[in-house]
PDB file of C-alpha atoms in Angstrom:
ATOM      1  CA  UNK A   1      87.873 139.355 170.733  1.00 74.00           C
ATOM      2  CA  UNK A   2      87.426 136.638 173.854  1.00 83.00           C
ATOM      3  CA  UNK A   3      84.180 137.041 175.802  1.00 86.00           C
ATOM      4  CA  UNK A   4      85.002 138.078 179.440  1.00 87.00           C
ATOM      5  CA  UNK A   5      81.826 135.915 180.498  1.00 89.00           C
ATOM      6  CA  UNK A   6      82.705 133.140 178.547  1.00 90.00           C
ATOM      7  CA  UNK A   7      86.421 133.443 180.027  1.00 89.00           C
ATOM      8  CA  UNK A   8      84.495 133.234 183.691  1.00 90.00           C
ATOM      9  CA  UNK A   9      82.952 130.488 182.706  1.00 90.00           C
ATOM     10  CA  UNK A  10      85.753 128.297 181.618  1.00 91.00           C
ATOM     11  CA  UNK A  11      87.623 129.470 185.266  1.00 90.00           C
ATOM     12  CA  UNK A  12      84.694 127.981 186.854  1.00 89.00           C
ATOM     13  CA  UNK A  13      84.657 125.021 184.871  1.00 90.00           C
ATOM     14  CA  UNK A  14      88.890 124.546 185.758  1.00 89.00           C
ATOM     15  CA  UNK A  15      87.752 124.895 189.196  1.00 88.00           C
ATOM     16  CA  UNK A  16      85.050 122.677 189.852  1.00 88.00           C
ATOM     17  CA  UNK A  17      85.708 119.943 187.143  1.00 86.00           C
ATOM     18  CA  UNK A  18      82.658 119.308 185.689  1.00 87.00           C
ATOM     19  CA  UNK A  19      79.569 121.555 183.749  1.00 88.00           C
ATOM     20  CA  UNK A  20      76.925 120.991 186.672  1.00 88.00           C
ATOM     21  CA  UNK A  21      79.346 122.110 189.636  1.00 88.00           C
ATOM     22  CA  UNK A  22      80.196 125.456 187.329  1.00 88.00           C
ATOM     23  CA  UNK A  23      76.516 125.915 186.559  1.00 87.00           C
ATOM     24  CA  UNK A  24      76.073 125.781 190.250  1.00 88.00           C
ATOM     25  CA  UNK A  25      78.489 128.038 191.214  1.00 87.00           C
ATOM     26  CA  UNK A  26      77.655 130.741 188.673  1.00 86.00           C
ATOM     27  CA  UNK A  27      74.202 130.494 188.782  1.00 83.00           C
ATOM     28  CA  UNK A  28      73.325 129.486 185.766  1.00 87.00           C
ATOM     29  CA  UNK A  29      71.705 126.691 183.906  1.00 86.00           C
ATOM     30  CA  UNK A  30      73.965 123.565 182.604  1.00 87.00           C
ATOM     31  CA  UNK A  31      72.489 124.171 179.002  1.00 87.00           C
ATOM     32  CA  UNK A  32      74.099 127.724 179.250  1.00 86.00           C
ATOM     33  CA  UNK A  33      77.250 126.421 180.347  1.00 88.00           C
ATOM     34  CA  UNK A  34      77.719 124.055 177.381  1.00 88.00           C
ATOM     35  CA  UNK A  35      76.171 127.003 175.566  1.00 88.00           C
ATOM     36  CA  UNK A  36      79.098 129.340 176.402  1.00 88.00           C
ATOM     37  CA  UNK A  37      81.654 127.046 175.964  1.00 91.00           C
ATOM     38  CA  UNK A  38      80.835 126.378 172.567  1.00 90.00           C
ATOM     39  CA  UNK A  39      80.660 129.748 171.524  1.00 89.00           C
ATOM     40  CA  UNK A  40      84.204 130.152 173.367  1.00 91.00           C
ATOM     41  CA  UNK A  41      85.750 126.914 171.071  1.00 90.00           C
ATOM     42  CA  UNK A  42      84.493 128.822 168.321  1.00 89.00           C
ATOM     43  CA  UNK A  43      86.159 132.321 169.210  1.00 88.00           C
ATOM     44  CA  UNK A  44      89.446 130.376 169.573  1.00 90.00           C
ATOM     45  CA  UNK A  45      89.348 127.686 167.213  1.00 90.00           C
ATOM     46  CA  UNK A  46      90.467 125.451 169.473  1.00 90.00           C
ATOM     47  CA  UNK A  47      88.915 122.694 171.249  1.00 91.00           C
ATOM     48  CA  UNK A  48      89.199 123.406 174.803  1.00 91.00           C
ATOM     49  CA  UNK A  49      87.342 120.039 177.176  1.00 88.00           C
ATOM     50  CA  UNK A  50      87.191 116.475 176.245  1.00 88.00           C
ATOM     51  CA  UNK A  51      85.279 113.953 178.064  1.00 80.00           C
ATOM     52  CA  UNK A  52      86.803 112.092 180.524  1.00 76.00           C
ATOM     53  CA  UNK A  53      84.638 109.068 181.185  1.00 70.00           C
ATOM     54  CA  UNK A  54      81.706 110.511 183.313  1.00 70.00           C
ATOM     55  CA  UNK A  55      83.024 113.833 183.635  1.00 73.00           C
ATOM     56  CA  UNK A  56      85.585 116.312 181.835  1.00 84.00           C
ATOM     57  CA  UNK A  57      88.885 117.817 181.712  1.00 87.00           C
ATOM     58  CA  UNK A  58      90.748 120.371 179.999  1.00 90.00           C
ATOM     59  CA  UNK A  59      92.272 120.475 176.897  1.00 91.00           C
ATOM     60  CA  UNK A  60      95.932 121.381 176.851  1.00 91.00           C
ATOM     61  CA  UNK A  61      94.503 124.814 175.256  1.00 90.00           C
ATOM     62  CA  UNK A  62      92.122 124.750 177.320  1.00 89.00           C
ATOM     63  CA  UNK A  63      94.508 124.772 180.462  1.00 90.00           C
ATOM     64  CA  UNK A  64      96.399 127.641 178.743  1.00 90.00           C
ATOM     65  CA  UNK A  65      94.007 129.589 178.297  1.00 92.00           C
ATOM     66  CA  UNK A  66      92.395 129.242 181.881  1.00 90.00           C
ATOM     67  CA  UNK A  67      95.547 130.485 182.849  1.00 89.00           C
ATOM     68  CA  UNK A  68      95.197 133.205 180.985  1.00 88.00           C
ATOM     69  CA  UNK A  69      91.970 134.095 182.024  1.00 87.00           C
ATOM     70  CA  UNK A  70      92.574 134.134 185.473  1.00 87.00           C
ATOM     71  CA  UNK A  71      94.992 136.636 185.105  1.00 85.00           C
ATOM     72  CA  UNK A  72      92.831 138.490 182.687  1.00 86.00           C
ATOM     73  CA  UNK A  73      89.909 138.156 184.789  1.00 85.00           C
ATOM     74  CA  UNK A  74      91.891 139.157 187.888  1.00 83.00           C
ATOM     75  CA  UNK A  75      92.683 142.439 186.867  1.00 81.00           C
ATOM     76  CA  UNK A  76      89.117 143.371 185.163  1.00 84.00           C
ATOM     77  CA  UNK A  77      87.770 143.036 189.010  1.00 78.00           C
ATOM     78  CA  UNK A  78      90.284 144.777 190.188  1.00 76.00           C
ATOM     79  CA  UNK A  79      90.260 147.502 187.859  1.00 76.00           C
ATOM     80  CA  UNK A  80      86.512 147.210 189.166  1.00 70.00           C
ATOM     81  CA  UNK A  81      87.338 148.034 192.496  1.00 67.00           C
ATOM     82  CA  UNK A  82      89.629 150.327 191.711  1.00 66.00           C
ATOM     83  CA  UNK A  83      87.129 152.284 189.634  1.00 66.00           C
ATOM     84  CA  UNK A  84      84.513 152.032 192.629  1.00 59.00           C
ATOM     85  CA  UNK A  85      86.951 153.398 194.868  1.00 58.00           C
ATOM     86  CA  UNK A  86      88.438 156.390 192.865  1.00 55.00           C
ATOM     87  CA  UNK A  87      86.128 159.061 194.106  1.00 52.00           C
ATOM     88  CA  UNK A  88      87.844 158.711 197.237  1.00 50.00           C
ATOM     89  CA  UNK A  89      89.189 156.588 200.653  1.00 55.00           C
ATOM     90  CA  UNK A  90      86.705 156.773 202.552  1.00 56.00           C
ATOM     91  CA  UNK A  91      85.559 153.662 202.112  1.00 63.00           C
ATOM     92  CA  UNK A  92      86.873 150.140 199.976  1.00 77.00           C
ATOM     93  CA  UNK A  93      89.828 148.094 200.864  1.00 87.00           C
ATOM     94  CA  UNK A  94      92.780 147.240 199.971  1.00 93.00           C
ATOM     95  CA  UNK A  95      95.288 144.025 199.830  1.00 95.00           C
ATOM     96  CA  UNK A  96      98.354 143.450 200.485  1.00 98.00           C
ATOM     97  CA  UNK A  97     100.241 140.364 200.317  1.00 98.00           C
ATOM     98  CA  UNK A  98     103.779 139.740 202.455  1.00 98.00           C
ATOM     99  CA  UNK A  99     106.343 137.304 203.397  1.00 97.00           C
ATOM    100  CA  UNK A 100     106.121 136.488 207.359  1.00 96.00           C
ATOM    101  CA  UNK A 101     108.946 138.214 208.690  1.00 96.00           C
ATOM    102  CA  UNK A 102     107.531 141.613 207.240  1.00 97.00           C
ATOM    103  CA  UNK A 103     104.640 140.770 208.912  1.00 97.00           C
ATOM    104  CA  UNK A 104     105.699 140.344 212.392  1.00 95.00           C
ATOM    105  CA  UNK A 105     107.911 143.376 212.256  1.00 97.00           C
ATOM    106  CA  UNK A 106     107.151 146.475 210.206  1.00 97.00           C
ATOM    107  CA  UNK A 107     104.115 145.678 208.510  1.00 97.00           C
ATOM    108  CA  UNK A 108     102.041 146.126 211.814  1.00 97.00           C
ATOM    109  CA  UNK A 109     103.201 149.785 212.030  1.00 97.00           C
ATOM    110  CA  UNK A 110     102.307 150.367 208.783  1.00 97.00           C
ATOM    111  CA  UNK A 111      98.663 149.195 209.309  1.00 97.00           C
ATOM    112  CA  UNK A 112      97.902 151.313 212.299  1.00 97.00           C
ATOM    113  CA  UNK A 113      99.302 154.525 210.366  1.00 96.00           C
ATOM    114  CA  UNK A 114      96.903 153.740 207.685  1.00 95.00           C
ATOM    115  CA  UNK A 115      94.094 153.065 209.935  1.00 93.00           C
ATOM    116  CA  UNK A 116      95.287 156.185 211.269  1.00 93.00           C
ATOM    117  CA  UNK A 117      95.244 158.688 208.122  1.00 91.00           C
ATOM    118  CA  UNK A 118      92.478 156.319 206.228  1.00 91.00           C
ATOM    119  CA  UNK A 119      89.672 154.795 208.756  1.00 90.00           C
ATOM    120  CA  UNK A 120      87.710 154.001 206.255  1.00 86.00           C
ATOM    121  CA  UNK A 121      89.820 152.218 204.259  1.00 89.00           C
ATOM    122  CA  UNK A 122      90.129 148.143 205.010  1.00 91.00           C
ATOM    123  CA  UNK A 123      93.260 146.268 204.634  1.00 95.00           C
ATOM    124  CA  UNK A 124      93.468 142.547 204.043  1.00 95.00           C
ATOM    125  CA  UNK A 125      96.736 140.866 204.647  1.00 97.00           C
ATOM    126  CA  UNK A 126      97.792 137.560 203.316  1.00 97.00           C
ATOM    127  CA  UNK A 127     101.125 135.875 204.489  1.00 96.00           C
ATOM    128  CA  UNK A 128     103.118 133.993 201.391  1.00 96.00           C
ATOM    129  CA  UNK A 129     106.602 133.952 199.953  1.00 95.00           C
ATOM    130  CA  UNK A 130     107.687 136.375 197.374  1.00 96.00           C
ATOM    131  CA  UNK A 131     106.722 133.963 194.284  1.00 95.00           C
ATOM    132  CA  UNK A 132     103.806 133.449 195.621  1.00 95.00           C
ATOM    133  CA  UNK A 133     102.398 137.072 196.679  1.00 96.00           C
ATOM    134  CA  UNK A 134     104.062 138.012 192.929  1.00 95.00           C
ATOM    135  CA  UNK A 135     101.730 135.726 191.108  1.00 92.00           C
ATOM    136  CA  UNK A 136      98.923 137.169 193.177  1.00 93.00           C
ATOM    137  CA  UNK A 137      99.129 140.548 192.513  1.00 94.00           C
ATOM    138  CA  UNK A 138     100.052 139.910 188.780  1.00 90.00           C
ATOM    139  CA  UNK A 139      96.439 137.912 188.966  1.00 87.00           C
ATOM    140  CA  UNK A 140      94.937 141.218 190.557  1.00 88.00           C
ATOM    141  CA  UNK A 141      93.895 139.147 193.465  1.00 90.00           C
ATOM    142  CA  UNK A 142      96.439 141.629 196.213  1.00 94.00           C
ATOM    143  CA  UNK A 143      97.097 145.139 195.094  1.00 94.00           C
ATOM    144  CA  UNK A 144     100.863 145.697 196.897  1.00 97.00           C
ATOM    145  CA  UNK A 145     103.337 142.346 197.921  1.00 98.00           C
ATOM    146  CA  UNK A 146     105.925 143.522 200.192  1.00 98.00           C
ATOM    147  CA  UNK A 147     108.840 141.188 198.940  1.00 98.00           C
ATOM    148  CA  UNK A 148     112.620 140.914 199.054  1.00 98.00           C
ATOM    149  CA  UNK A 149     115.234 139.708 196.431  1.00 97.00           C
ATOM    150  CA  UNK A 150     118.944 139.047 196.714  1.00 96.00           C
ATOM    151  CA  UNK A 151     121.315 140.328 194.454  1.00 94.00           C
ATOM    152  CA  UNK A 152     122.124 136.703 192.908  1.00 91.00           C
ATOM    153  CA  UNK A 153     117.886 135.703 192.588  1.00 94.00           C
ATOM    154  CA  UNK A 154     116.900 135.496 189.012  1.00 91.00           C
ATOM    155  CA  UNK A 155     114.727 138.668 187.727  1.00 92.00           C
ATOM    156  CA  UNK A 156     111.616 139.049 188.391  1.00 91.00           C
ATOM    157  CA  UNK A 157     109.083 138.700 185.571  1.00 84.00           C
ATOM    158  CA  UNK A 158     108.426 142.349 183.122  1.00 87.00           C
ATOM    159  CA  UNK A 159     105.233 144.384 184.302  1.00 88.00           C
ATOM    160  CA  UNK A 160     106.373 144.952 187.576  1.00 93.00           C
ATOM    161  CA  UNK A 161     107.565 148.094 189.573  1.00 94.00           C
ATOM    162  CA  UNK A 162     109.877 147.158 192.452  1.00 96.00           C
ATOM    163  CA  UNK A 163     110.163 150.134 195.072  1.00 96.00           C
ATOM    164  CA  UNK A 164     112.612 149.846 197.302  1.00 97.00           C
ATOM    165  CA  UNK A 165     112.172 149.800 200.987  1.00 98.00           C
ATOM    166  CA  UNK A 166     115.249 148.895 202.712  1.00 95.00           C
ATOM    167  CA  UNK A 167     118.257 146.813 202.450  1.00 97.00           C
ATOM    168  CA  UNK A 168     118.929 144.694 205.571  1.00 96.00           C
ATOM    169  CA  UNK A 169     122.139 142.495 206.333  1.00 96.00           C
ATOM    170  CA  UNK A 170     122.261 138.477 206.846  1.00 96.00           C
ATOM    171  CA  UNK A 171     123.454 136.519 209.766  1.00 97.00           C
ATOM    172  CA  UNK A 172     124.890 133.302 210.612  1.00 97.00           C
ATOM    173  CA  UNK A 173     123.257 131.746 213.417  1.00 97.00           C
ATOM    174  CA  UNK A 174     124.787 129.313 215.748  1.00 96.00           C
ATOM    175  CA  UNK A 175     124.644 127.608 219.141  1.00 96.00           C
ATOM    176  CA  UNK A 176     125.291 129.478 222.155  1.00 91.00           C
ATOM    177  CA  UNK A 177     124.013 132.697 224.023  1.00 82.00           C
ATOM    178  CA  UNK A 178     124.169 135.809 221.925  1.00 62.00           C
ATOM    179  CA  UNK A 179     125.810 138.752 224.088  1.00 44.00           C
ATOM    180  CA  UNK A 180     125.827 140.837 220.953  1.00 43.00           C
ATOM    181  CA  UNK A 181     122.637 142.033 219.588  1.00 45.00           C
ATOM    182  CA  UNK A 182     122.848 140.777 215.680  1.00 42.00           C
ATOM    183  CA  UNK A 183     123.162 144.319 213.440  1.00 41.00           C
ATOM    184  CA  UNK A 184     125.459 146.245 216.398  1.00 46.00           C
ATOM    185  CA  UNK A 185     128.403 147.703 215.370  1.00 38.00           C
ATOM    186  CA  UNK A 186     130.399 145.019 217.540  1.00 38.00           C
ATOM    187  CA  UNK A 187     129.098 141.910 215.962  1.00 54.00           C
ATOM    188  CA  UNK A 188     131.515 139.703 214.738  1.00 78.00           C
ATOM    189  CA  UNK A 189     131.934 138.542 211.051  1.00 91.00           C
ATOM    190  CA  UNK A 190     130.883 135.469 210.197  1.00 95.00           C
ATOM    191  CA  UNK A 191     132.988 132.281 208.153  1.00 94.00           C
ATOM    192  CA  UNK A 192     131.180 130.447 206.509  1.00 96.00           C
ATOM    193  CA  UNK A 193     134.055 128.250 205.838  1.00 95.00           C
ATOM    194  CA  UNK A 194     134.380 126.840 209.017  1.00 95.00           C
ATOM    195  CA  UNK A 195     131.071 124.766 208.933  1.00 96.00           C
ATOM    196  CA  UNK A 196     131.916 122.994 206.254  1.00 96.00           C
ATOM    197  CA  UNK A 197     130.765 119.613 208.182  1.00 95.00           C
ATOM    198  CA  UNK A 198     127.702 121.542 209.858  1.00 96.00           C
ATOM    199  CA  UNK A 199     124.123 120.299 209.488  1.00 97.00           C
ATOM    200  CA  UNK A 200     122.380 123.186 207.703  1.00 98.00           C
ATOM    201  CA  UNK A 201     118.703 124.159 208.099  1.00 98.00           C
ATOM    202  CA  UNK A 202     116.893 125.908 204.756  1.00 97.00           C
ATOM    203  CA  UNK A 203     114.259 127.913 204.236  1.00 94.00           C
ATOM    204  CA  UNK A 204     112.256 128.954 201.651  1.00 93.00           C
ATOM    205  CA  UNK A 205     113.147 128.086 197.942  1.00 93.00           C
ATOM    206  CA  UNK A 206     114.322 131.740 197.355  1.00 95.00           C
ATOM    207  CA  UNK A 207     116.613 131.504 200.882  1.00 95.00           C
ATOM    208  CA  UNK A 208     117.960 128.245 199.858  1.00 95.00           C
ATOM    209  CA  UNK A 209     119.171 129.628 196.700  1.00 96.00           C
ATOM    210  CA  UNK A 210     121.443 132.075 198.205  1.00 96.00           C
ATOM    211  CA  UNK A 211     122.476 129.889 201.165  1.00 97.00           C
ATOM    212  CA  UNK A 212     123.469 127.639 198.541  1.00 97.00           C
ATOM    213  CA  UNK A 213     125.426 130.620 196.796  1.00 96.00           C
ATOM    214  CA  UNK A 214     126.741 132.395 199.683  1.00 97.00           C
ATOM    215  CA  UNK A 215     128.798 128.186 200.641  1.00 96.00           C
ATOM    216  CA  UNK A 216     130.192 127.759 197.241  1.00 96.00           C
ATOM    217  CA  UNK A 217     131.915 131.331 197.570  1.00 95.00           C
ATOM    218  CA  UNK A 218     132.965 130.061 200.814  1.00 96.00           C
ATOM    219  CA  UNK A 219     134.312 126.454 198.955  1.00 96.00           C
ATOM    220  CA  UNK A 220     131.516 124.054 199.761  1.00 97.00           C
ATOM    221  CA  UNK A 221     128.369 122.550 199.504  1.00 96.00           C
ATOM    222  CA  UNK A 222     126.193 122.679 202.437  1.00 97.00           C
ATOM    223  CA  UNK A 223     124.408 119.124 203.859  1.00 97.00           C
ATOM    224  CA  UNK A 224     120.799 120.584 204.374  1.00 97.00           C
ATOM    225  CA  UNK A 225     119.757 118.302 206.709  1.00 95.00           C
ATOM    226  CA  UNK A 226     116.074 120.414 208.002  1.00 95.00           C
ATOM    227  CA  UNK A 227     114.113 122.922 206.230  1.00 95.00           C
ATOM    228  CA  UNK A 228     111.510 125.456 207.436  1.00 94.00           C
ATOM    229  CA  UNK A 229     110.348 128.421 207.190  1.00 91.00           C
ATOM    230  CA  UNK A 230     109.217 128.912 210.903  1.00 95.00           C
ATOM    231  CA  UNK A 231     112.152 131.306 212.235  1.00 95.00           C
ATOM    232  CA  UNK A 232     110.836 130.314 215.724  1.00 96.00           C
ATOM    233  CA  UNK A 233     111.571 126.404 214.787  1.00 96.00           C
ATOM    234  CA  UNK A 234     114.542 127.157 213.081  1.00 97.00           C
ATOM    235  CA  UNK A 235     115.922 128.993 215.717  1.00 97.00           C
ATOM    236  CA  UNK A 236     114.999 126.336 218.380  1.00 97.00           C
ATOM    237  CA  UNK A 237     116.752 123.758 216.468  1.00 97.00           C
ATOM    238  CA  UNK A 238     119.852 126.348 216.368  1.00 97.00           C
ATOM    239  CA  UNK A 239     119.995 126.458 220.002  1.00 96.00           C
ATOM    240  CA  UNK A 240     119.540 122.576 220.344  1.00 96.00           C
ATOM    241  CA  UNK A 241     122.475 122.297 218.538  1.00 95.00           C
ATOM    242  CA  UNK A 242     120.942 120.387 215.552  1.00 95.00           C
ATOM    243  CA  UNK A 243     122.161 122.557 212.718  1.00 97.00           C
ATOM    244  CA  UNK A 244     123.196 126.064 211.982  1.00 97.00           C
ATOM    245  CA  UNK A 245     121.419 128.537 209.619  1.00 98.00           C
ATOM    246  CA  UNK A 246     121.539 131.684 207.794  1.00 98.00           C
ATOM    247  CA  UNK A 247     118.872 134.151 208.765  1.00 97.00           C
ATOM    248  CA  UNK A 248     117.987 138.572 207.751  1.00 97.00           C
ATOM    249  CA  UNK A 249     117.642 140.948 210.115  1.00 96.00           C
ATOM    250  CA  UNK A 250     114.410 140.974 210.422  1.00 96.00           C
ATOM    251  CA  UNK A 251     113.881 137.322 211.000  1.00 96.00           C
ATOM    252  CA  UNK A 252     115.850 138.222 214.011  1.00 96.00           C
ATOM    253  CA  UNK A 253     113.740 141.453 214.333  1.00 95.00           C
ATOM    254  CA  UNK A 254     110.754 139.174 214.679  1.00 95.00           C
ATOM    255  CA  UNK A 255     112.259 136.581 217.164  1.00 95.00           C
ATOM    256  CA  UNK A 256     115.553 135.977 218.638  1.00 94.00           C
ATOM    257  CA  UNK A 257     116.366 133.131 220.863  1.00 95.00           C
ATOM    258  CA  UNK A 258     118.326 133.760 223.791  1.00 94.00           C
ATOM    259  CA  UNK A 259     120.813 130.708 223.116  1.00 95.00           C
ATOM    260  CA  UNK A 260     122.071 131.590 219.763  1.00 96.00           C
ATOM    261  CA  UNK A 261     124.551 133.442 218.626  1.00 95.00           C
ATOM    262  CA  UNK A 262     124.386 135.992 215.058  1.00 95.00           C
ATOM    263  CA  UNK A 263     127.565 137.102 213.481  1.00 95.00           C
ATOM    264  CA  UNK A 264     126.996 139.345 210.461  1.00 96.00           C
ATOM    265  CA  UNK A 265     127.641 137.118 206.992  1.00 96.00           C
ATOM    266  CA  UNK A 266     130.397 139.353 205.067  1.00 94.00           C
ATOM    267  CA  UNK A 267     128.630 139.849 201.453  1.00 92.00           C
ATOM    268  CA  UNK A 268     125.083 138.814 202.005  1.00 96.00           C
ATOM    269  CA  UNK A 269     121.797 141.369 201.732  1.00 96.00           C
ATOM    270  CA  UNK A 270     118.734 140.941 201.329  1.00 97.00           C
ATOM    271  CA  UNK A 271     116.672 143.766 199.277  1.00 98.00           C
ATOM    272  CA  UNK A 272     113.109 144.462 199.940  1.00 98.00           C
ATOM    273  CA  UNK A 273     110.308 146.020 198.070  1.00 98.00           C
ATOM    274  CA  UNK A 274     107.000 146.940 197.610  1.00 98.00           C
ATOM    275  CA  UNK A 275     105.731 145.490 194.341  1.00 97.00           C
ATOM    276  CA  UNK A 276     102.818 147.164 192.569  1.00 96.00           C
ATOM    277  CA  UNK A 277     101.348 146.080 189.146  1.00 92.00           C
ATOM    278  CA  UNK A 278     101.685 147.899 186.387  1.00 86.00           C
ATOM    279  CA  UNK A 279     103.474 151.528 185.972  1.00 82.00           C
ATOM    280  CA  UNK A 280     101.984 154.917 187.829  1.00 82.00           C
ATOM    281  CA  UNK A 281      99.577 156.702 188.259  1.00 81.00           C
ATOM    282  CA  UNK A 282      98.134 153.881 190.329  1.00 84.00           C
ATOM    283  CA  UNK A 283      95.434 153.261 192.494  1.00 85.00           C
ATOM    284  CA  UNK A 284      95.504 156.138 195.138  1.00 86.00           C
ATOM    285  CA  UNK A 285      94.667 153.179 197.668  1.00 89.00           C
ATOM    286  CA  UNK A 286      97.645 151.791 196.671  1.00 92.00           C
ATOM    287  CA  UNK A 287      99.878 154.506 197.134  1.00 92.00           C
ATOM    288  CA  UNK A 288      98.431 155.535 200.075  1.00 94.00           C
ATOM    289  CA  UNK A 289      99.868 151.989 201.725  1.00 96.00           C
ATOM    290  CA  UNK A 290     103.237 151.874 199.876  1.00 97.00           C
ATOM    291  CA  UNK A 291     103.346 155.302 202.061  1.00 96.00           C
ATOM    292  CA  UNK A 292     102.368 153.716 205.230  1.00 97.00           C
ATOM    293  CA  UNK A 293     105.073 150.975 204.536  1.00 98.00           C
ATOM    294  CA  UNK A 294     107.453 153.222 203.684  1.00 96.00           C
ATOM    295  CA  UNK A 295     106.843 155.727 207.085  1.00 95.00           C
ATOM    296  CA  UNK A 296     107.105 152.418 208.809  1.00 95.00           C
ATOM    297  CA  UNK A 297     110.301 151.750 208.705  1.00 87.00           C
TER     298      UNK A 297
END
């Protein structure tokens, strides 16, 4: 069975790049650094560093099992944590991690009604895409990552439990005042087909995907000519007539510009969910903010 400590200890070593940083940063002596990553080579039967003319690097099996370990390692503190904070909420925190739009819209709400119902409970936020905030809380380093998925984006990897919050609609955004607030019942439908010659604007790797699959249904390939995942750029550039774009409600939830225009793309939502590790009964920090999201919308 691997050694948790020793496990640490190679992390540290991946980090810094060399025995005397790790010793530093863990506190211990070099000797017992070298020490421990002996005894590790000889749990694995694998070598795991080579020297690297004055300093070190990682074996290929070393790399993969750093990798491994930081997972591994993730969850034992957060299993910690958990543990600590199972008596109760009145005190502890807990993390969430969420793409941008969720935080300038709904997210918010949700934090004041768990302020609200838990005051002693903190909540850290960090803003990342969905791939991102995944491999976080499969590392144990968030314990929720509000996410969203379209119904052509690969599957997401096993171990996982997607809840669903709320399916929201896409929009095609173009130059020109908007007299129709995007998601009414008037909006107009959007072709895609006729900006077949339009500069496009992209956004994140997961967006681009299905802007890419939403044009070839409509016959084309689109010339991405900007990409960004600021919807207030994007928008700007919209309105300056540099491009056109494809944007969810809730980018347009977040910000709308007043000189461009959203008609409703026929075919195109965009699912989101609260992603927890693991399968229930979880933490009961946990569920108490996958409430607070929920009641938030």
């Amino acid at each position: 069975m691997l050694d948790v400590t020793r496990l640490r200890v190679l992390l540290a070593v991946a980090r810094t790049g060399s025995l005397t940083a790790a010793a530093r940063e863990l506190h211990y002596a070099q000797p017992s650094v070298s020490h421990h990553l002996a005894r590790l080579e000889a749990e694995t039967g694998a070598k795991l560093i080579q020297r690297a003319g004055r300093g070190i690097r990682l074996t290929e099996a070393g790399r993969l099992l750093a990798e491994r370990a930081s997972d591994i390692v993730g969850r034992l503190d957060a299993a910690a944590e958990e543990l600590a904070a199972h008596v109760g909420l009145q005190t502890g925190r807990v993390r969430l991690a969420a793409f941008p739009s969720a935080l300038g819209t709904f997210i918010p709400e949700a934090a004041a009604l768990l302020r609200k119902s838990h005051p002693g409970l903190r909540l850290e936020l960090t803003e990342t895409e969905p791939p991102e905030a995944l491999r976080l809380l499969r590392a144990g380093r968030v314990d929720v990552a509000v996410m969203f998925r379209y119904d052509d984006t690969a599957p997401e990897a096993p171990g996982l439990q997607l809840i669903h919050l709320w399916d929201e609609p896409s929009y095609l955004i173009t130059p020109g005042p908007g007299s129709v607030e995007a998601g009414s019942p008037e909006s107009d439908e959007a072709d895609l087909g006729a900006f077949t010659d339009a500069a496009w604007i992209a956004g994140c790797d997961r967006c681009r995907s299905h802007l890419f699959d939403l044009c070839d249904k409509a016959g084309f390939e689109p010339r991405i000519s900007f990409t960004s995942d600021d919807i207030v750029a994007v928008q700007a550039l919209v309105a300056a007539g540099i491009g056109v774009t494809v944007l969810p409600a809730l980018a347009l939830r977040a910000h709308r510009h007043p000189d461009v225009t959203a008609r409703r793309v026929p075919g195109s939502t965009r699912h989101v969910f609260a992603a927890v590790y693991g399968h229930p009964p979880h933490p009961s920090a946990t569920e108490v903010l996958v409430a607070a999201l929920r009641d938030s919308l």
